[in-house]
């Protein structure tokens, strides 16, 4: 399962893009509003940091069909071919998704809270659907089961649409989503760090370093091999 970073914070994007195997960055109007300033310049900087090949997901802000289609095309023109246009799962959004997908644009249908919405998005030609795991769990629904049901629907139909699961508050849910066979998940910097953190890893690494130094001093294996 691909992992995407769900943030517009430039410092976090630089860090995770350097050290972690991320497939790209997702944004939405809320995420961008947290950074403020010149939003176009900010998105251009994100594209510069991650390069032309990684996925950059940018959400439309228009709500009228013609304006939404035009805005989506402009987004891809400005931010490049590996830009996925996020479109909310509304009636207008589905119509725009169909039009744009037919023309070869890559659409991520977002704010998906049910398998029914995912089915419609897939039939409209979406590349990704983004089910919101924690937002479902926050209202006593089962986010993982919803993702699993969507994946089952996609497997049965043989659609090329993939899941880009979103809205995670803990790392365990990311693993549960991966086990459903979902193609991708987008996670915050905080949850991404929780995927790597383990105190026993830290003590193990510290133990290796201490034992090595006791036996061989400050020399590294590389320096001995020269
Ligand atoms: O990118 C959209 C999604 O990840 C929203 O997450 O944390 O606002 O529910 P959250």
PDB file of C-alpha atoms and ligand atoms in Angstrom:
ATOM      1  CA  UNK A   1       0.000   0.000   0.000  1.00  0.00           C
ATOM      2  CA  UNK A   2       1.350   3.400  -1.040  1.00  0.00           C
ATOM      3  CA  UNK A   3       1.733   6.023   1.710  1.00  0.00           C
ATOM      4  CA  UNK A   4       1.030   9.664   0.961  1.00  0.00           C
ATOM      5  CA  UNK A   5       1.624  12.615   3.299  1.00  0.00           C
ATOM      6  CA  UNK A   6      -1.517  14.547   4.276  1.00  0.00           C
ATOM      7  CA  UNK A   7      -0.169  18.040   4.947  1.00  0.00           C
ATOM      8  CA  UNK A   8       0.820  21.318   3.323  1.00  0.00           C
ATOM      9  CA  UNK A   9       3.460  22.130   5.931  1.00  0.00           C
ATOM     10  CA  UNK A  10       6.671  22.724   3.965  1.00  0.00           C
ATOM     11  CA  UNK A  11       9.018  21.697   6.768  1.00  0.00           C
ATOM     12  CA  UNK A  12       7.204  18.376   7.221  1.00  0.00           C
ATOM     13  CA  UNK A  13       7.070  17.789   3.463  1.00  0.00           C
ATOM     14  CA  UNK A  14      10.838  18.422   3.132  1.00  0.00           C
ATOM     15  CA  UNK A  15      11.579  16.066   6.027  1.00  0.00           C
ATOM     16  CA  UNK A  16       9.325  13.175   5.009  1.00  0.00           C
ATOM     17  CA  UNK A  17      10.164  13.510   1.316  1.00  0.00           C
ATOM     18  CA  UNK A  18      13.849  13.152   2.211  1.00  0.00           C
ATOM     19  CA  UNK A  19      13.644  10.283   4.676  1.00  0.00           C
ATOM     20  CA  UNK A  20      10.403   8.347   4.158  1.00  0.00           C
ATOM     21  CA  UNK A  21       9.217   6.419   1.080  1.00  0.00           C
ATOM     22  CA  UNK A  22       6.207   8.638   0.397  1.00  0.00           C
ATOM     23  CA  UNK A  23       4.363   8.513  -2.933  1.00  0.00           C
ATOM     24  CA  UNK A  24       3.293  12.153  -2.757  1.00  0.00           C
ATOM     25  CA  UNK A  25       1.334  14.780  -0.863  1.00  0.00           C
ATOM     26  CA  UNK A  26      -2.380  15.381  -0.384  1.00  0.00           C
ATOM     27  CA  UNK A  27      -3.894  18.732   0.454  1.00  0.00           C
ATOM     28  CA  UNK A  28      -7.399  20.031   0.969  1.00  0.00           C
ATOM     29  CA  UNK A  29      -8.803  23.516   1.651  1.00  0.00           C
ATOM     30  CA  UNK A  30      -8.569  23.029   5.427  1.00  0.00           C
ATOM     31  CA  UNK A  31      -4.959  21.852   5.266  1.00  0.00           C
ATOM     32  CA  UNK A  32      -4.025  24.804   3.027  1.00  0.00           C
ATOM     33  CA  UNK A  33      -5.862  27.279   5.259  1.00  0.00           C
ATOM     34  CA  UNK A  34      -3.601  26.219   8.167  1.00  0.00           C
ATOM     35  CA  UNK A  35      -0.526  27.444   6.251  1.00  0.00           C
ATOM     36  CA  UNK A  36      -2.107  30.699   5.014  1.00  0.00           C
ATOM     37  CA  UNK A  37      -0.205  33.172   2.800  1.00  0.00           C
ATOM     38  CA  UNK A  38       0.076  32.902  -0.983  1.00  0.00           C
ATOM     39  CA  UNK A  39      -1.593  29.544  -1.624  1.00  0.00           C
ATOM     40  CA  UNK A  40      -0.463  29.283  -5.256  1.00  0.00           C
ATOM     41  CA  UNK A  41       3.173  29.971  -4.392  1.00  0.00           C
ATOM     42  CA  UNK A  42       2.844  27.493  -1.514  1.00  0.00           C
ATOM     43  CA  UNK A  43       1.521  24.709  -3.761  1.00  0.00           C
ATOM     44  CA  UNK A  44       4.266  25.448  -6.306  1.00  0.00           C
ATOM     45  CA  UNK A  45       6.842  25.049  -3.535  1.00  0.00           C
ATOM     46  CA  UNK A  46       5.317  21.681  -2.568  1.00  0.00           C
ATOM     47  CA  UNK A  47       5.596  20.559  -6.196  1.00  0.00           C
ATOM     48  CA  UNK A  48       9.230  21.759  -6.276  1.00  0.00           C
ATOM     49  CA  UNK A  49      10.070  19.809  -3.103  1.00  0.00           C
ATOM     50  CA  UNK A  50       8.505  16.506  -4.185  1.00  0.00           C
ATOM     51  CA  UNK A  51       9.510  16.806  -7.856  1.00  0.00           C
ATOM     52  CA  UNK A  52       7.463  16.225 -10.992  1.00  0.00           C
ATOM     53  CA  UNK A  53       6.967  12.463 -10.626  1.00  0.00           C
ATOM     54  CA  UNK A  54       5.262  12.190  -7.230  1.00  0.00           C
ATOM     55  CA  UNK A  55       1.541  12.593  -6.695  1.00  0.00           C
ATOM     56  CA  UNK A  56       0.226  15.982  -5.616  1.00  0.00           C
ATOM     57  CA  UNK A  57      -3.486  16.060  -4.749  1.00  0.00           C
ATOM     58  CA  UNK A  58      -5.187  19.465  -4.894  1.00  0.00           C
ATOM     59  CA  UNK A  59      -8.884  19.985  -4.224  1.00  0.00           C
ATOM     60  CA  UNK A  60     -11.213  22.145  -6.327  1.00  0.00           C
ATOM     61  CA  UNK A  61     -12.966  25.021  -4.603  1.00  0.00           C
ATOM     62  CA  UNK A  62     -15.599  25.738  -7.271  1.00  0.00           C
ATOM     63  CA  UNK A  63     -19.032  24.196  -6.744  1.00  0.00           C
ATOM     64  CA  UNK A  64     -20.642  24.913 -10.129  1.00  0.00           C
ATOM     65  CA  UNK A  65     -20.063  22.253 -12.842  1.00  0.00           C
ATOM     66  CA  UNK A  66     -18.520  24.430 -15.587  1.00  0.00           C
ATOM     67  CA  UNK A  67     -16.371  26.371 -13.137  1.00  0.00           C
ATOM     68  CA  UNK A  68     -15.246  23.153 -11.421  1.00  0.00           C
ATOM     69  CA  UNK A  69     -14.168  21.531 -14.701  1.00  0.00           C
ATOM     70  CA  UNK A  70     -12.309  24.692 -15.723  1.00  0.00           C
ATOM     71  CA  UNK A  71     -10.635  24.991 -12.322  1.00  0.00           C
ATOM     72  CA  UNK A  72      -9.561  21.322 -12.415  1.00  0.00           C
ATOM     73  CA  UNK A  73      -7.941  21.750 -15.833  1.00  0.00           C
ATOM     74  CA  UNK A  74      -6.114  24.878 -14.684  1.00  0.00           C
ATOM     75  CA  UNK A  75      -4.853  23.070 -11.569  1.00  0.00           C
ATOM     76  CA  UNK A  76      -3.273  20.337 -13.719  1.00  0.00           C
ATOM     77  CA  UNK A  77      -1.876  22.895 -16.183  1.00  0.00           C
ATOM     78  CA  UNK A  78      -0.154  24.809 -13.374  1.00  0.00           C
ATOM     79  CA  UNK A  79       0.996  21.904 -11.147  1.00  0.00           C
ATOM     80  CA  UNK A  80       1.824  19.240 -13.724  1.00  0.00           C
ATOM     81  CA  UNK A  81       0.739  15.878 -15.056  1.00  0.00           C
ATOM     82  CA  UNK A  82       1.064  13.987 -11.782  1.00  0.00           C
ATOM     83  CA  UNK A  83      -1.448  16.249 -10.126  1.00  0.00           C
ATOM     84  CA  UNK A  84      -4.619  14.549  -8.939  1.00  0.00           C
ATOM     85  CA  UNK A  85      -7.627  16.822  -8.744  1.00  0.00           C
ATOM     86  CA  UNK A  86      -9.657  16.181  -5.602  1.00  0.00           C
ATOM     87  CA  UNK A  87     -13.372  16.538  -6.150  1.00  0.00           C
ATOM     88  CA  UNK A  88     -15.921  16.085  -3.341  1.00  0.00           C
ATOM     89  CA  UNK A  89     -18.534  13.354  -3.835  1.00  0.00           C
ATOM     90  CA  UNK A  90     -21.563  15.476  -4.770  1.00  0.00           C
ATOM     91  CA  UNK A  91     -23.843  15.249  -7.812  1.00  0.00           C
ATOM     92  CA  UNK A  92     -21.915  18.078  -9.483  1.00  0.00           C
ATOM     93  CA  UNK A  93     -18.664  16.453  -8.398  1.00  0.00           C
ATOM     94  CA  UNK A  94     -19.607  13.126 -10.005  1.00  0.00           C
ATOM     95  CA  UNK A  95     -20.546  14.853 -13.259  1.00  0.00           C
ATOM     96  CA  UNK A  96     -17.252  16.765 -13.290  1.00  0.00           C
ATOM     97  CA  UNK A  97     -15.363  13.553 -12.430  1.00  0.00           C
ATOM     98  CA  UNK A  98     -16.914  11.755 -15.421  1.00  0.00           C
ATOM     99  CA  UNK A  99     -16.142  14.623 -17.823  1.00  0.00           C
ATOM    100  CA  UNK A 100     -12.566  15.060 -16.615  1.00  0.00           C
ATOM    101  CA  UNK A 101     -11.803  11.321 -16.362  1.00  0.00           C
ATOM    102  CA  UNK A 102     -13.056  10.809 -19.922  1.00  0.00           C
ATOM    103  CA  UNK A 103     -10.540  13.462 -20.989  1.00  0.00           C
ATOM    104  CA  UNK A 104      -7.695  11.693 -19.164  1.00  0.00           C
ATOM    105  CA  UNK A 105      -7.505  13.781 -15.983  1.00  0.00           C
ATOM    106  CA  UNK A 106      -6.703  11.928 -12.756  1.00  0.00           C
ATOM    107  CA  UNK A 107      -9.449  12.510 -10.216  1.00  0.00           C
ATOM    108  CA  UNK A 108      -9.490  11.694  -6.505  1.00  0.00           C
ATOM    109  CA  UNK A 109     -13.087  11.697  -5.336  1.00  0.00           C
ATOM    110  CA  UNK A 110     -12.936  12.861  -1.742  1.00  0.00           C
ATOM    111  CA  UNK A 111     -15.061  13.114   1.421  1.00  0.00           C
ATOM    112  CA  UNK A 112     -16.248   9.540   0.810  1.00  0.00           C
ATOM    113  CA  UNK A 113     -18.122   8.134   3.808  1.00  0.00           C
ATOM    114  CA  UNK A 114     -19.888   5.126   2.293  1.00  0.00           C
ATOM    115  CA  UNK A 115     -19.416   2.253  -0.137  1.00  0.00           C
ATOM    116  CA  UNK A 116     -22.334   3.608  -2.193  1.00  0.00           C
ATOM    117  CA  UNK A 117     -20.480   6.860  -2.788  1.00  0.00           C
ATOM    118  CA  UNK A 118     -17.331   4.922  -3.703  1.00  0.00           C
ATOM    119  CA  UNK A 119     -19.263   2.837  -6.241  1.00  0.00           C
ATOM    120  CA  UNK A 120     -20.603   5.985  -7.914  1.00  0.00           C
ATOM    121  CA  UNK A 121     -17.154   7.589  -7.958  1.00  0.00           C
ATOM    122  CA  UNK A 122     -15.630   4.483  -9.490  1.00  0.00           C
ATOM    123  CA  UNK A 123     -18.326   4.352 -12.176  1.00  0.00           C
ATOM    124  CA  UNK A 124     -17.624   8.023 -12.942  1.00  0.00           C
ATOM    125  CA  UNK A 125     -14.003   7.071 -13.684  1.00  0.00           C
ATOM    126  CA  UNK A 126     -12.176   8.259 -10.560  1.00  0.00           C
ATOM    127  CA  UNK A 127      -8.536   7.150 -10.188  1.00  0.00           C
ATOM    128  CA  UNK A 128      -8.902   7.206  -6.413  1.00  0.00           C
ATOM    129  CA  UNK A 129     -11.694   7.388  -3.882  1.00  0.00           C
ATOM    130  CA  UNK A 130     -10.805   8.792  -0.463  1.00  0.00           C
ATOM    131  CA  UNK A 131     -12.826   7.263   2.402  1.00  0.00           C
ATOM    132  CA  UNK A 132     -12.458   9.126   5.722  1.00  0.00           C
ATOM    133  CA  UNK A 133     -11.653   6.477   8.326  1.00  0.00           C
ATOM    134  CA  UNK A 134     -11.542   8.515  11.564  1.00  0.00           C
ATOM    135  CA  UNK A 135     -14.476  10.711  10.644  1.00  0.00           C
ATOM    136  CA  UNK A 136     -16.534   7.497  10.361  1.00  0.00           C
ATOM    137  CA  UNK A 137     -15.198   6.173  13.667  1.00  0.00           C
ATOM    138  CA  UNK A 138     -15.976   9.528  15.307  1.00  0.00           C
ATOM    139  CA  UNK A 139     -19.678   8.926  14.615  1.00  0.00           C
ATOM    140  CA  UNK A 140     -19.677   5.298  15.860  1.00  0.00           C
ATOM    141  CA  UNK A 141     -19.379   3.815  12.375  1.00  0.00           C
ATOM    142  CA  UNK A 142     -16.666   1.348  11.377  1.00  0.00           C
ATOM    143  CA  UNK A 143     -14.134   3.094   9.116  1.00  0.00           C
ATOM    144  CA  UNK A 144     -12.079  -0.035   8.469  1.00  0.00           C
ATOM    145  CA  UNK A 145     -15.132  -2.118   7.557  1.00  0.00           C
ATOM    146  CA  UNK A 146     -16.239   0.604   5.144  1.00  0.00           C
ATOM    147  CA  UNK A 147     -12.813   0.574   3.473  1.00  0.00           C
ATOM    148  CA  UNK A 148     -12.893  -3.240   3.318  1.00  0.00           C
ATOM    149  CA  UNK A 149     -16.342  -3.167   1.724  1.00  0.00           C
ATOM    150  CA  UNK A 150     -15.206  -0.631  -0.873  1.00  0.00           C
ATOM    151  CA  UNK A 151     -12.133  -2.760  -1.651  1.00  0.00           C
ATOM    152  CA  UNK A 152     -14.347  -5.835  -2.027  1.00  0.00           C
ATOM    153  CA  UNK A 153     -16.610  -3.914  -4.423  1.00  0.00           C
ATOM    154  CA  UNK A 154     -13.603  -2.829  -6.473  1.00  0.00           C
ATOM    155  CA  UNK A 155     -12.149  -6.355  -6.539  1.00  0.00           C
ATOM    156  CA  UNK A 156     -15.454  -7.861  -7.693  1.00  0.00           C
ATOM    157  CA  UNK A 157     -16.032  -5.240 -10.385  1.00  0.00           C
ATOM    158  CA  UNK A 158     -12.434  -5.237 -11.602  1.00  0.00           C
ATOM    159  CA  UNK A 159     -12.427  -1.424 -11.686  1.00  0.00           C
ATOM    160  CA  UNK A 160      -9.118   0.396 -11.960  1.00  0.00           C
ATOM    161  CA  UNK A 161     -10.222   2.852  -9.257  1.00  0.00           C
ATOM    162  CA  UNK A 162      -8.095   2.557  -6.124  1.00  0.00           C
ATOM    163  CA  UNK A 163      -8.696   3.468  -2.517  1.00  0.00           C
ATOM    164  CA  UNK A 164      -6.730   6.363  -1.038  1.00  0.00           C
ATOM    165  CA  UNK A 165      -7.847   6.006   2.565  1.00  0.00           C
ATOM    166  CA  UNK A 166      -7.722   9.259   4.546  1.00  0.00           C
ATOM    167  CA  UNK A 167      -8.469  10.828   7.909  1.00  0.00           C
ATOM    168  CA  UNK A 168      -6.334   8.761  10.307  1.00  0.00           C
ATOM    169  CA  UNK A 169      -5.852   9.496  13.982  1.00  0.00           C
ATOM    170  CA  UNK A 170      -3.742   6.413  14.769  1.00  0.00           C
ATOM    171  CA  UNK A 171      -1.202   4.128  13.097  1.00  0.00           C
ATOM    172  CA  UNK A 172      -3.099   0.899  13.853  1.00  0.00           C
ATOM    173  CA  UNK A 173      -5.906   1.969  11.518  1.00  0.00           C
ATOM    174  CA  UNK A 174      -3.345   2.509   8.733  1.00  0.00           C
ATOM    175  CA  UNK A 175      -2.259  -1.127   9.101  1.00  0.00           C
ATOM    176  CA  UNK A 176      -5.864  -2.353   9.208  1.00  0.00           C
ATOM    177  CA  UNK A 177      -6.548  -0.450   5.976  1.00  0.00           C
ATOM    178  CA  UNK A 178      -3.417  -1.944   4.365  1.00  0.00           C
ATOM    179  CA  UNK A 179      -4.722  -5.423   5.238  1.00  0.00           C
ATOM    180  CA  UNK A 180      -7.931  -4.759   3.271  1.00  0.00           C
ATOM    181  CA  UNK A 181      -5.818  -4.524   0.100  1.00  0.00           C
ATOM    182  CA  UNK A 182      -6.376  -0.775  -0.321  1.00  0.00           C
ATOM    183  CA  UNK A 183      -3.987   0.801  -2.809  1.00  0.00           C
ATOM    184  CA  UNK A 184      -2.995   3.854  -0.788  1.00  0.00           C
ATOM    185  CA  UNK A 185      -3.440   5.791   2.434  1.00  0.00           C
ATOM    186  CA  UNK A 186      -2.730   9.422   3.180  1.00  0.00           C
ATOM    187  CA  UNK A 187      -1.587  10.154   6.708  1.00  0.00           C
ATOM    188  CA  UNK A 188      -0.552  13.197   8.735  1.00  0.00           C
ATOM    189  CA  UNK A 189       3.051  13.830   9.786  1.00  0.00           C
ATOM    190  CA  UNK A 190       2.095  12.797  13.326  1.00  0.00           C
ATOM    191  CA  UNK A 191       0.667   9.410  12.270  1.00  0.00           C
ATOM    192  CA  UNK A 192       3.547   8.842   9.810  1.00  0.00           C
ATOM    193  CA  UNK A 193       6.006   9.202  12.727  1.00  0.00           C
ATOM    194  CA  UNK A 194       3.970   6.731  14.786  1.00  0.00           C
ATOM    195  CA  UNK A 195       4.511   4.133  12.041  1.00  0.00           C
ATOM    196  CA  UNK A 196       8.280   4.132  12.657  1.00  0.00           C
ATOM    197  CA  UNK A 197       8.495   4.872  16.397  1.00  0.00           C
ATOM    198  CA  UNK A 198       9.279   2.039  18.795  1.00  0.00           C
ATOM    199  CA  UNK A 199      11.137   2.353  22.101  1.00  0.00           C
ATOM    200  CA  UNK A 200      12.626  -1.159  21.729  1.00  0.00           C
ATOM    201  CA  UNK A 201      14.070  -0.133  18.354  1.00  0.00           C
ATOM    202  CA  UNK A 202      15.686   2.871  20.062  1.00  0.00           C
ATOM    203  CA  UNK A 203      17.178   0.760  22.871  1.00  0.00           C
ATOM    204  CA  UNK A 204      18.334  -1.913  20.379  1.00  0.00           C
ATOM    205  CA  UNK A 205      20.177   0.667  18.271  1.00  0.00           C
ATOM    206  CA  UNK A 206      21.704   2.260  21.368  1.00  0.00           C
ATOM    207  CA  UNK A 207      22.861  -1.218  22.489  1.00  0.00           C
ATOM    208  CA  UNK A 208      24.541  -1.914  19.135  1.00  0.00           C
ATOM    209  CA  UNK A 209      26.407   1.391  19.313  1.00  0.00           C
ATOM    210  CA  UNK A 210      27.524   0.864  22.933  1.00  0.00           C
ATOM    211  CA  UNK A 211      28.739  -2.720  22.332  1.00  0.00           C
ATOM    212  CA  UNK A 212      30.613  -1.703  19.192  1.00  0.00           C
ATOM    213  CA  UNK A 213      32.342   1.199  20.910  1.00  0.00           C
ATOM    214  CA  UNK A 214      33.365  -0.976  23.867  1.00  0.00           C
ATOM    215  CA  UNK A 215      35.039  -3.452  21.512  1.00  0.00           C
ATOM    216  CA  UNK A 216      36.391  -1.212  18.728  1.00  0.00           C
ATOM    217  CA  UNK A 217      36.374   2.346  20.047  1.00  0.00           C
ATOM    218  CA  UNK A 218      35.445   5.201  17.731  1.00  0.00           C
ATOM    219  CA  UNK A 219      36.375   3.363  14.509  1.00  0.00           C
ATOM    220  CA  UNK A 220      33.570   2.625  12.066  1.00  0.00           C
ATOM    221  CA  UNK A 221      33.368  -0.564  10.001  1.00  0.00           C
ATOM    222  CA  UNK A 222      33.737   1.585   6.881  1.00  0.00           C
ATOM    223  CA  UNK A 223      37.036   3.043   8.149  1.00  0.00           C
ATOM    224  CA  UNK A 224      38.343  -0.494   8.886  1.00  0.00           C
ATOM    225  CA  UNK A 225      37.509  -1.640   5.364  1.00  0.00           C
ATOM    226  CA  UNK A 226      39.681   1.047   3.741  1.00  0.00           C
TER     227      UNK A 226
HETATM  228  O1  LIG B   1      -7.224  14.883   3.319  1.00  0.00           O
HETATM  229  C1  LIG B   1      -8.466  14.680   3.867  1.00  0.00           C
HETATM  230  C2  LIG B   1      -8.534  13.858   5.114  1.00  0.00           C
HETATM  231  O2  LIG B   1      -7.334  13.249   5.399  1.00  0.00           O
HETATM  232  C3  LIG B   1      -9.149  14.575   6.274  1.00  0.00           C
HETATM  233  O3  LIG B   1      -8.599  14.176   7.465  1.00  0.00           O
HETATM  234  O4  LIG B   1      -8.052  14.465   9.832  1.00  0.00           O
HETATM  235  O5  LIG B   1      -9.396  16.214   8.664  1.00  0.00           O
HETATM  236  O6  LIG B   1     -10.401  13.989   9.166  1.00  0.00           O
HETATM  237  P1  LIG B   1      -9.159  14.738   8.864  1.00  0.00           P
END
